[in-house]
Coordinates of C-alpha atoms and ligand atoms in Angstrom, one line a residue:
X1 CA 25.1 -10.6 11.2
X2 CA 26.6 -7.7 13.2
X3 CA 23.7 -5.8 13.9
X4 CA 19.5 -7.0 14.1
X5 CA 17.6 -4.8 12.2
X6 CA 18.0 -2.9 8.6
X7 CA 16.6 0.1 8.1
X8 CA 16.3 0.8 4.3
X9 CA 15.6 4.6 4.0
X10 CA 13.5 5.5 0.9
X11 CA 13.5 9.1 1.2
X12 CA 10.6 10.9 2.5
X13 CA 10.2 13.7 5.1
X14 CA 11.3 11.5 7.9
X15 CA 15.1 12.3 6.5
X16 CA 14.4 15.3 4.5
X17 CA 16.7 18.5 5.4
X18 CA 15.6 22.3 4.6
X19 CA 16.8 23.1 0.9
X20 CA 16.5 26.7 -1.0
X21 CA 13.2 24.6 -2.7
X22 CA 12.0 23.7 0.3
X23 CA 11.5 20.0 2.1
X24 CA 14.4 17.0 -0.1
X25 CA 15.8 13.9 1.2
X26 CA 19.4 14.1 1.9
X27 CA 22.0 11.3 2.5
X28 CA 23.5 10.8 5.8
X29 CA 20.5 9.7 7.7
X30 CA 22.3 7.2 9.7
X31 CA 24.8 9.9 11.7
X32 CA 21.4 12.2 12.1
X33 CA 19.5 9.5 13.7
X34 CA 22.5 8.5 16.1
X35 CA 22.2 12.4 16.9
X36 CA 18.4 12.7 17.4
X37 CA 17.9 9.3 19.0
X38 CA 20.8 9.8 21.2
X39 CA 20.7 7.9 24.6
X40 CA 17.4 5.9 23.8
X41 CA 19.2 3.7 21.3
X42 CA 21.0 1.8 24.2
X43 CA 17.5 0.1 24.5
X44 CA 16.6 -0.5 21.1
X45 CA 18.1 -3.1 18.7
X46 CA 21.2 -2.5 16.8
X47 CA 20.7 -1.1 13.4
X48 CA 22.6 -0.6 9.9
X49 CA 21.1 1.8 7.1
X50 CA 21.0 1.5 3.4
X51 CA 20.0 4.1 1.3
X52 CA 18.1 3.7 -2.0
X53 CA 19.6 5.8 -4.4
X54 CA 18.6 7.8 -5.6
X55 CA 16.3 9.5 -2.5
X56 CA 12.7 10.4 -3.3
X57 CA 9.9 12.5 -2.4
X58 CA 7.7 9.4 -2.6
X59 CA 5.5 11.0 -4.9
X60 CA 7.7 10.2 -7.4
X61 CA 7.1 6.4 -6.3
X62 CA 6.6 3.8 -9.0
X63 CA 6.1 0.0 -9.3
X64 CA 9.3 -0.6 -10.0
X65 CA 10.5 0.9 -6.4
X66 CA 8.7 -2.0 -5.0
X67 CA 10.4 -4.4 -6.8
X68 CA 13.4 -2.8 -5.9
X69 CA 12.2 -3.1 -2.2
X70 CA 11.7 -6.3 -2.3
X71 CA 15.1 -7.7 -4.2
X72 CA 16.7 -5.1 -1.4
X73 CA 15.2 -6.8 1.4
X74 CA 16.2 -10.4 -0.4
X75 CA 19.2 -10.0 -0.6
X76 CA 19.9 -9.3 3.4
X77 CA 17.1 -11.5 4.4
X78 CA 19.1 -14.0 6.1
X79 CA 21.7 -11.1 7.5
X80 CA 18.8 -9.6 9.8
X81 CA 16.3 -10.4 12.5
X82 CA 13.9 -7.7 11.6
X83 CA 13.1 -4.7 8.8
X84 CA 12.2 -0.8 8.6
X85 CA 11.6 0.8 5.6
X86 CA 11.6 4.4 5.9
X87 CA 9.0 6.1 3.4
X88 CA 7.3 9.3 2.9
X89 CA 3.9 9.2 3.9
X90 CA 1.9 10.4 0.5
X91 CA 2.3 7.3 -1.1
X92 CA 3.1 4.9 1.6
X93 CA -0.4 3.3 1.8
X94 CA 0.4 2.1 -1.8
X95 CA 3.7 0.7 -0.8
X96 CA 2.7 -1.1 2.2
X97 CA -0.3 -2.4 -0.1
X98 CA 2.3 -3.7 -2.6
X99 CA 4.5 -4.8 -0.3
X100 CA 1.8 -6.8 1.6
X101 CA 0.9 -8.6 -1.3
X102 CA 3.8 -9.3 -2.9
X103 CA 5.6 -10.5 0.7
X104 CA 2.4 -12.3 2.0
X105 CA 3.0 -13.8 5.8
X106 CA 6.6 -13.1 6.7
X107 CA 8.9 -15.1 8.9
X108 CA 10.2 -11.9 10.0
X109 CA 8.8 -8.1 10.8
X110 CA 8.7 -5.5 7.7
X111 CA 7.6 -2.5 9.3
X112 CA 7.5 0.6 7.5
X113 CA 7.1 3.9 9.1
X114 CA 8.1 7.6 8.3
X115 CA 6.9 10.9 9.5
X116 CA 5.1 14.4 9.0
X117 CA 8.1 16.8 11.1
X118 CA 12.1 15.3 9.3
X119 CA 13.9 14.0 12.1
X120 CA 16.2 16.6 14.2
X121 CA 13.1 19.4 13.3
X122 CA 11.4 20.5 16.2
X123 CA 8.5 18.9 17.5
X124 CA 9.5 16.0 14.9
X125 CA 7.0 12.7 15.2
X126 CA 10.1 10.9 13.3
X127 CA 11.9 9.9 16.7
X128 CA 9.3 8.3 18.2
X129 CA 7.9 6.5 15.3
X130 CA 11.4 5.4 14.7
X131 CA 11.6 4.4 18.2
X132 CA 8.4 2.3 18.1
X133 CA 9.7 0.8 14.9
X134 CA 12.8 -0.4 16.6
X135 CA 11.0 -1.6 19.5
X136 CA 8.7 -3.8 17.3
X137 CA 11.6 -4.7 14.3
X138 CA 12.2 -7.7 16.1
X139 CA 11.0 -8.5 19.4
X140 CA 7.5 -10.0 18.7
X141 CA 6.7 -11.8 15.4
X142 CA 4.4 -9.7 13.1
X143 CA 3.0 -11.6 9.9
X144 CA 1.5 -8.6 8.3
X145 CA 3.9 -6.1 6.3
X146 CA 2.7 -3.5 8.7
X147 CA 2.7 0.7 9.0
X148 CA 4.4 1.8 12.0
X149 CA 2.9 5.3 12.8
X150 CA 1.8 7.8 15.8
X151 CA 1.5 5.1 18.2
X152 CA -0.6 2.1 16.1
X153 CA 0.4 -0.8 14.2
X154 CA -1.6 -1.2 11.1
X155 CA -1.9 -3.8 8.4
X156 CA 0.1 -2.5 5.5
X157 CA -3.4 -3.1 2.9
X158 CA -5.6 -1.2 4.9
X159 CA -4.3 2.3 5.8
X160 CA -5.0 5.3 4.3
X161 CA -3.6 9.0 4.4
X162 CA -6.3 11.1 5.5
X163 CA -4.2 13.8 7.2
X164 CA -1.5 16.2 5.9
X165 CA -1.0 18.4 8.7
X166 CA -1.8 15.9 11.9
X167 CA 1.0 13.5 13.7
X168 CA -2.5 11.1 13.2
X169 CA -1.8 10.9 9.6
X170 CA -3.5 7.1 8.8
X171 CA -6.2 5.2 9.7
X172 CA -7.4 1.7 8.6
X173 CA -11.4 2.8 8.0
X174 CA -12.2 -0.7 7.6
X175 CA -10.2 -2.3 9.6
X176 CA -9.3 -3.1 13.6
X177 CA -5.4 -2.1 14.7
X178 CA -2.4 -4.7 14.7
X179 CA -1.6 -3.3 18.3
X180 CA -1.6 0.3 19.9
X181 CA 1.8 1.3 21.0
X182 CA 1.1 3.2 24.1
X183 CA 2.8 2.9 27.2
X184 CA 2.1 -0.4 27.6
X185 CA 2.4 -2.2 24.2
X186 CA -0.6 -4.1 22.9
X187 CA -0.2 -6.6 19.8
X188 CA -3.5 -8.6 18.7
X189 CA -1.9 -11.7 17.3
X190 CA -5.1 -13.5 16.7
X191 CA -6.1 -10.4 13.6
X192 CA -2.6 -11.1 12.2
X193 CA -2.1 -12.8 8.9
X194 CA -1.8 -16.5 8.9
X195 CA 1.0 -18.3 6.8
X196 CA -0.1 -19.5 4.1
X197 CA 0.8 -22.4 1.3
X198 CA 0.8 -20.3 -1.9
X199 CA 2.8 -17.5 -0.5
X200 CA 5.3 -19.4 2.1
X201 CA 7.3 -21.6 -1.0
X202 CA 8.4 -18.6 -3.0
X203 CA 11.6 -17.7 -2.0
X204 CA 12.1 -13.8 -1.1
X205 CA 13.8 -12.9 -4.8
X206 CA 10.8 -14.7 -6.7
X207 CA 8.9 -12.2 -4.7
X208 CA 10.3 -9.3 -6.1
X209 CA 7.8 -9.1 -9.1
X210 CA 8.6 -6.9 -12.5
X211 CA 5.3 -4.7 -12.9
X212 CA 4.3 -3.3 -16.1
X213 CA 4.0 0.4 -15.5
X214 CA 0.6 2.0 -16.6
X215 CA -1.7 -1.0 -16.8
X216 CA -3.9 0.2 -14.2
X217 CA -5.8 3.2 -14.2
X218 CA -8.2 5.1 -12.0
X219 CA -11.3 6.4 -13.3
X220 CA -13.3 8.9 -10.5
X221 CA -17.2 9.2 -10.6
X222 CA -18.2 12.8 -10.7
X223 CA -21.2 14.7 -12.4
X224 CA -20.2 15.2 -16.0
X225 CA -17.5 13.2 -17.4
X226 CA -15.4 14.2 -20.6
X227 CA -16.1 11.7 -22.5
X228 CA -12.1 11.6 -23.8
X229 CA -11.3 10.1 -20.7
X230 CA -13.4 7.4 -21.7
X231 CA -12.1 6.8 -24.9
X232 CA -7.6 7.3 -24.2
X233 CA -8.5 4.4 -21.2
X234 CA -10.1 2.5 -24.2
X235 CA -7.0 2.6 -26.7
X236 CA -4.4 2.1 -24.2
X237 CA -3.2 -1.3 -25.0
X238 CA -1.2 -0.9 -22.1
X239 CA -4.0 -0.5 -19.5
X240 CA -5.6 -3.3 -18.3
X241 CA -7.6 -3.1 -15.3
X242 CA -9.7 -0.2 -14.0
X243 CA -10.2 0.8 -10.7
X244 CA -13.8 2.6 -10.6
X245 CA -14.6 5.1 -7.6
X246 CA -17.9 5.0 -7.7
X247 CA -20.5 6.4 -5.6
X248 CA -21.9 5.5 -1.8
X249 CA -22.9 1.3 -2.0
X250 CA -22.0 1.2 -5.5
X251 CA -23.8 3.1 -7.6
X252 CA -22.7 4.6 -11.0
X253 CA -24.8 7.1 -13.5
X254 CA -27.1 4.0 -15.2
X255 CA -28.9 6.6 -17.4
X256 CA -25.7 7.8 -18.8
X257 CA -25.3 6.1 -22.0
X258 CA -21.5 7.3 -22.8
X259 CA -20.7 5.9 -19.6
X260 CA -22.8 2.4 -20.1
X261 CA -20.8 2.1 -23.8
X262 CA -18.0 2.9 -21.7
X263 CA -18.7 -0.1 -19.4
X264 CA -19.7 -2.4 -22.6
X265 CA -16.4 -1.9 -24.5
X266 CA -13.7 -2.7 -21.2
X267 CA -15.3 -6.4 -20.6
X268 CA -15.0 -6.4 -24.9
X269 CA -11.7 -5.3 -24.7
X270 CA -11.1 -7.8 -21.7
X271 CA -10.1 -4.6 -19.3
X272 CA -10.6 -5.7 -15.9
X273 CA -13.4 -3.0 -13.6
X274 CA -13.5 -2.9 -10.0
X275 CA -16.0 -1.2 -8.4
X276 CA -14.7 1.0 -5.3
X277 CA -16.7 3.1 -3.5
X278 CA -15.4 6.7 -2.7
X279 CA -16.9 6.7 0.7
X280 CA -13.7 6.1 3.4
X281 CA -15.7 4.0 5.4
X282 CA -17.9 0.9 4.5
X283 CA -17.9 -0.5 1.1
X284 CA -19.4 -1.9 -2.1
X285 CA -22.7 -4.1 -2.0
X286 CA -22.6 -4.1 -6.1
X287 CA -26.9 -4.3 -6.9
X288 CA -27.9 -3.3 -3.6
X289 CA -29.7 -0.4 -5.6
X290 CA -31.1 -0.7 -9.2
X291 CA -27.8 2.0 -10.2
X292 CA -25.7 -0.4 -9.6
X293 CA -27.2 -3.5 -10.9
X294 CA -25.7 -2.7 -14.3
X295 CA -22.3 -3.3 -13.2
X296 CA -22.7 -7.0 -12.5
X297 CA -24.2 -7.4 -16.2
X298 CA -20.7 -5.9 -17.9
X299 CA -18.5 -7.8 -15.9
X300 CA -17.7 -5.3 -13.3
X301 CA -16.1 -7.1 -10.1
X302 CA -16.8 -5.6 -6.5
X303 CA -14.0 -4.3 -4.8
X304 CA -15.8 -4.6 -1.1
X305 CA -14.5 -2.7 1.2
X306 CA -10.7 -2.3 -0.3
X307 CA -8.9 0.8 -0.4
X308 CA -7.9 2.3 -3.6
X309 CA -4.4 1.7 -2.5
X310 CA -5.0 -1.6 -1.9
X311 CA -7.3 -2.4 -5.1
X312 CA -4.6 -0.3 -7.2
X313 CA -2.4 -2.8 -5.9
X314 CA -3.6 -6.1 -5.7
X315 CA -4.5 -5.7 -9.6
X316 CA -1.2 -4.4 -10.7
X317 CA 0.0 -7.9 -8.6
X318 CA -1.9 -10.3 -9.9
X319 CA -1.3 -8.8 -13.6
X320 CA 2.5 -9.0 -12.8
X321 CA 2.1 -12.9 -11.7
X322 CA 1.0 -13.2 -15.1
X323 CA -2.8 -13.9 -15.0
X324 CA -4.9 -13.1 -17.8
X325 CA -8.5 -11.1 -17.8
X326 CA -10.6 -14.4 -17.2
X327 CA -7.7 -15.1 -14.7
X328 CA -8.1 -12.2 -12.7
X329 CA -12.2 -12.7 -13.3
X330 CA -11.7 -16.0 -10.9
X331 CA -9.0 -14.8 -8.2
X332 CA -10.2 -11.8 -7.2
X333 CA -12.3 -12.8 -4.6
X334 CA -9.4 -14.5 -2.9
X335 CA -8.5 -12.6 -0.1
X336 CA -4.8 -12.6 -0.3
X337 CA -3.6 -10.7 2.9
X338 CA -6.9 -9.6 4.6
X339 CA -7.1 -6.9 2.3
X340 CA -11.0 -6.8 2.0
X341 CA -13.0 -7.7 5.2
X342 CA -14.6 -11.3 5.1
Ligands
LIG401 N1 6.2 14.5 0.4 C1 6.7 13.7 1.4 C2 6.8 12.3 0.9 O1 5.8 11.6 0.8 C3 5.7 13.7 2.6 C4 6.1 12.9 3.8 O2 7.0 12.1 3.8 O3 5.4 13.0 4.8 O4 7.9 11.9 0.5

C-alpha cells in the first residue's frame, strides 16, 4: 500500500471542465486536484485516483455503475485505509442509497462527496469538500457509507438533493447528522450503523450485486392520471416493484376506480407497492385516514419515512439478492442500514 486513501472519480461537476456544450467530466483529475489543493495536502492523507471510464454526468447513472463501484472498491479493499468516491450530485442520493445497502457496516470509511462549482472554478465548494473527505477517509471509523458535503456527514440512505444552485445542496429530512465538520470536528458514533451478522460474512466482491435494470418503477400521485400509465407498468414483465408517491400521511384517490383496479391487478400480478409519501419531511402512517386504508387491503407495504432514493433502492437490492414477491412481503420491514426511522 503506497498511499491511504482511493479516490475513485465517477464524473460529475466536481471534475467537470468548460466544453463548447457546456459543463463534461474530463480525465486528469488527479494533476488538477494536486493544483487546486496545493499546500493543504501536506496535512491530508496520501491519495491515488482511478477513473471510471467512461466519465459521466451522473444522470446517466445506472444500476449497473453500482455494481461496478462496488467490484472497484473490492478489488483494492485490502490496498487502502479509507475511500472517496467522487459523484455528481443529481443522482448521488441514489448511489449512496445503493451503496449503503449493498456494503452494510464497513470495516473501513466510504465516503462519497462531489460538488456544485468543478474544482479549479472560482468560488468552487469542490476543495473543501474534498478536503473534509480526506480528513474523514481514514482517521475515525465511520460504519455508514456516508455523503461528504458542505460541512455535514450524512448517512448515505437518508439524503436528499433539495438544492441546485446552493453549496447546501442535501439534507437528511428525516434524519439527525453523522457529524458536522466545522472548525472543530464533531462525529456522533452512537447514531452510526452497527455491524451486523447478515452483512459482515459476505466478502466485498459477493457484495457487488448484478441488478436487473427496469424492475422498479415510480408511479407519482397527481390529480388526473392517464390511465396508460397504469396499464405499460401492468404488462412490463420486467417491472416488479412499485414505488408509490402518494399524498401527505398516505393517502391515495380511494374513489378512483381506474386507480383501485390499478392497485388490485399489481398484488395479482405479484408487483411489489410501497407507499411513499411526497412530503420531504415526516412519513407514511398507511390507515391513519379512511384514503389510505385501501392500501393495506391490496397488499400495499408502507414505506415510513424512506426517501424515494432510498425505497428505489432498497427494492432494486432485495430483488437483486434474489427474493421473490412474498419474499420481499416479509423483509421489508427489516431495517437494513437505518434507512427508515425506528
Ligand atoms: N450534472 C452534474 C452531475 O450530477 C451535477 C453535479 O455534479 O453537481 O453529474
Amino acid at each position: 500500500m503506497s498511499s491511504q486513501v482511493l479516490i475513485l472519480y465517477t464524473g460529475g461537476t466536481i471534475g467537470m471542465v468548460q466544453t463548447e456544450q457546456g459543463l463534461a467530466p474530463a480525465s486528469g483529475l488527479e494533476a488538477r486536484i494536486k493544483q487546486a489543493m496545493g499546500a493543504s495536502l501536506a496535512d491530508l492523507p496520501s491519495f491515488d485516483v482511478i477513473e471510471l471510464n467512461p466519465l459521466i454526468d451522473s444522470a446517466n447513472i445506472t444500476p449497473n455503475n453500482w455494481t461496478e463501484l462496488v467490484s472497484t472498491l473490492a478489488t483494492h479493499w485490502q490496498d487502502y485505509e479509507g475511500f472517496i468516491i467522487l459523484h455528481g450530485t443529481d443522482t448521488m442520493a441514489y448511489t449512496t442509497s445503493a451503496l449503503s445497502f449493498m456494503l452494510g457496516a464497513c470495516d473501513k470509511n466510504v465516503l462519497v462527496t462531489g460538488s456544485q462549482i468543478p474544482l479549479g472554478m472560482n468560488r468552487s465548494d469542490a476543495t473543501s469538500n474534498l478536503q473534509a473527505a480526506l480528513s474523514l477517509a481514514c482517521s475515525h471509523p465511520i460504519t455508514d457509507v456516508s455523503l461528504v458535503f458542505d460541512g455535514k456527514l450524512m448517512r448515505g440512505n437518508r439524503v436528499q438533493k433539495v438544492s441546485s444552485g446552493r453549496f447546501k445542496a442535501f439534507t437528511t429530512p428525516n434524519d439527525e447528522l453523522l457529524g458536522e465538520i466545522a472548525i472543530d470536528m464533531q462525529l456522533h458514533f452512537d447514531r452510526m450503523l452497527k455491524k451486523s451478522p447478515t452483512t459482515d460474512t459476505l466478502s466485498m466482491s459477493e457484495k457487488a450485486l448484478t441488478f436487473q435494470e427496469g424492475a422498479v418503477a415510480v408511479l407519482m400521485l397527481h390529480p388526473s392520471q392517464p390511465i396508460s400509465i397504469y396499464q405499460s407498468i401492468l404488462n412490463d414483465d420486467n417491472c416488479k416493484a412499485i414505488v408509490l408517491m402518494t399524498y401527505g400521511a398516505g393517502n391515495v384517490p380511494d374513489k378512483n376506480t381506474d386507480f383501485l383496479d390499478f392497485l388490485m391487478q399489481t398484488s395479482l400480478r405479484n408487483k411489489i407497492v410501497i407507499n411513499l409519501t411526497q412530503c420531504m419531511h415526516g412519513g407514511v402512517s398507511q390507515g391513519a385516514y379512511a384514503a389510505g386504508s385501501v392500501l393495506s387491503e391490496r397488499k400495499v407495504l408502507s414505506g415510513y419515512d424512506m426517501t424515494l432514493e432510498a425505497a428505489f433502492c432498497k427494492l432494486h437490492f432485495l430483488l437483486a439478492q434474489g427474493n421473490s414477491y412474498n419474499d420481499i412481503q416479509e423483509k421489508w420491514d427489516t431495517n437494513i442500514c437505518n434507512e427508515f426511522s425506528a
